[in-house]
XYZ file of C-alpha atoms in Angstrom:
70
model
C 0.000 0.000 0.000
C 1.165 3.471 -0.750
C 0.707 6.644 1.237
C -2.162 7.682 -1.023
C -4.591 7.765 1.906
C -2.420 10.226 3.790
C -2.131 12.843 1.062
C -4.343 15.901 1.055
C -6.602 16.906 -1.777
C -6.421 20.396 -3.252
C -3.737 22.999 -3.628
C -2.515 26.068 -1.818
C -2.991 28.062 -5.024
C -6.731 28.025 -4.451
C -6.259 29.715 -1.099
C -4.113 32.424 -2.665
C -6.644 32.904 -5.464
C -9.464 33.304 -2.946
C -7.493 35.809 -0.895
C -6.649 37.726 -4.082
C -10.346 37.787 -5.018
C -11.253 39.183 -1.606
C -8.579 41.868 -1.975
C -9.823 42.700 -5.481
C -13.376 42.995 -4.161
C -12.243 45.376 -1.459
C -10.389 47.414 -4.076
C -13.430 47.584 -6.337
C -15.545 48.710 -3.393
C -13.106 51.340 -2.133
C -12.207 52.847 -5.528
C -15.408 54.944 -5.988
C -15.174 56.202 -2.416
C -11.644 57.458 -2.988
C -12.654 59.262 -6.163
C -15.902 60.632 -4.638
C -17.744 59.183 -7.613
C -21.206 57.638 -7.493
C -20.996 53.898 -6.964
C -23.519 52.540 -9.423
C -22.631 48.922 -9.994
C -19.297 48.713 -8.200
C -20.751 47.971 -4.756
C -22.742 45.037 -6.103
C -19.733 43.692 -7.998
C -17.435 44.203 -4.995
C -19.702 42.226 -2.684
C -20.033 39.461 -5.273
C -16.281 39.177 -5.754
C -15.661 39.132 -2.002
C -18.324 36.472 -1.416
C -16.922 34.297 -4.196
C -13.414 34.737 -2.794
C -14.576 33.782 0.694
C -16.275 30.680 -0.720
C -13.086 29.676 -2.549
C -10.972 30.149 0.594
C -13.331 28.080 2.748
C -13.651 25.350 0.105
C -9.914 25.076 -0.500
C -9.205 25.087 3.235
C -11.621 22.206 3.615
C -10.048 20.342 0.698
C -6.542 20.807 2.088
C -7.559 19.304 5.421
C -9.593 16.456 3.911
C -8.030 13.074 3.243
C -8.466 11.551 -0.194
C -10.627 8.496 -0.589
C -9.243 5.357 -2.189
């Protein structure tokens, strides 16, 4: 038997991608406030990007901790 059961599933790149998406969402949300411009669609997009990033971080964290099945 190999150590296949002891290896984790997933990659650390997914965590970094999720964190980058959260940071991008914050940037999209803050940009209109810094320019004192009306935020038409940017708030909606910022919240969507941050929620998707949070989902990716939680999912990849779960996958990194989970053991693979045979």
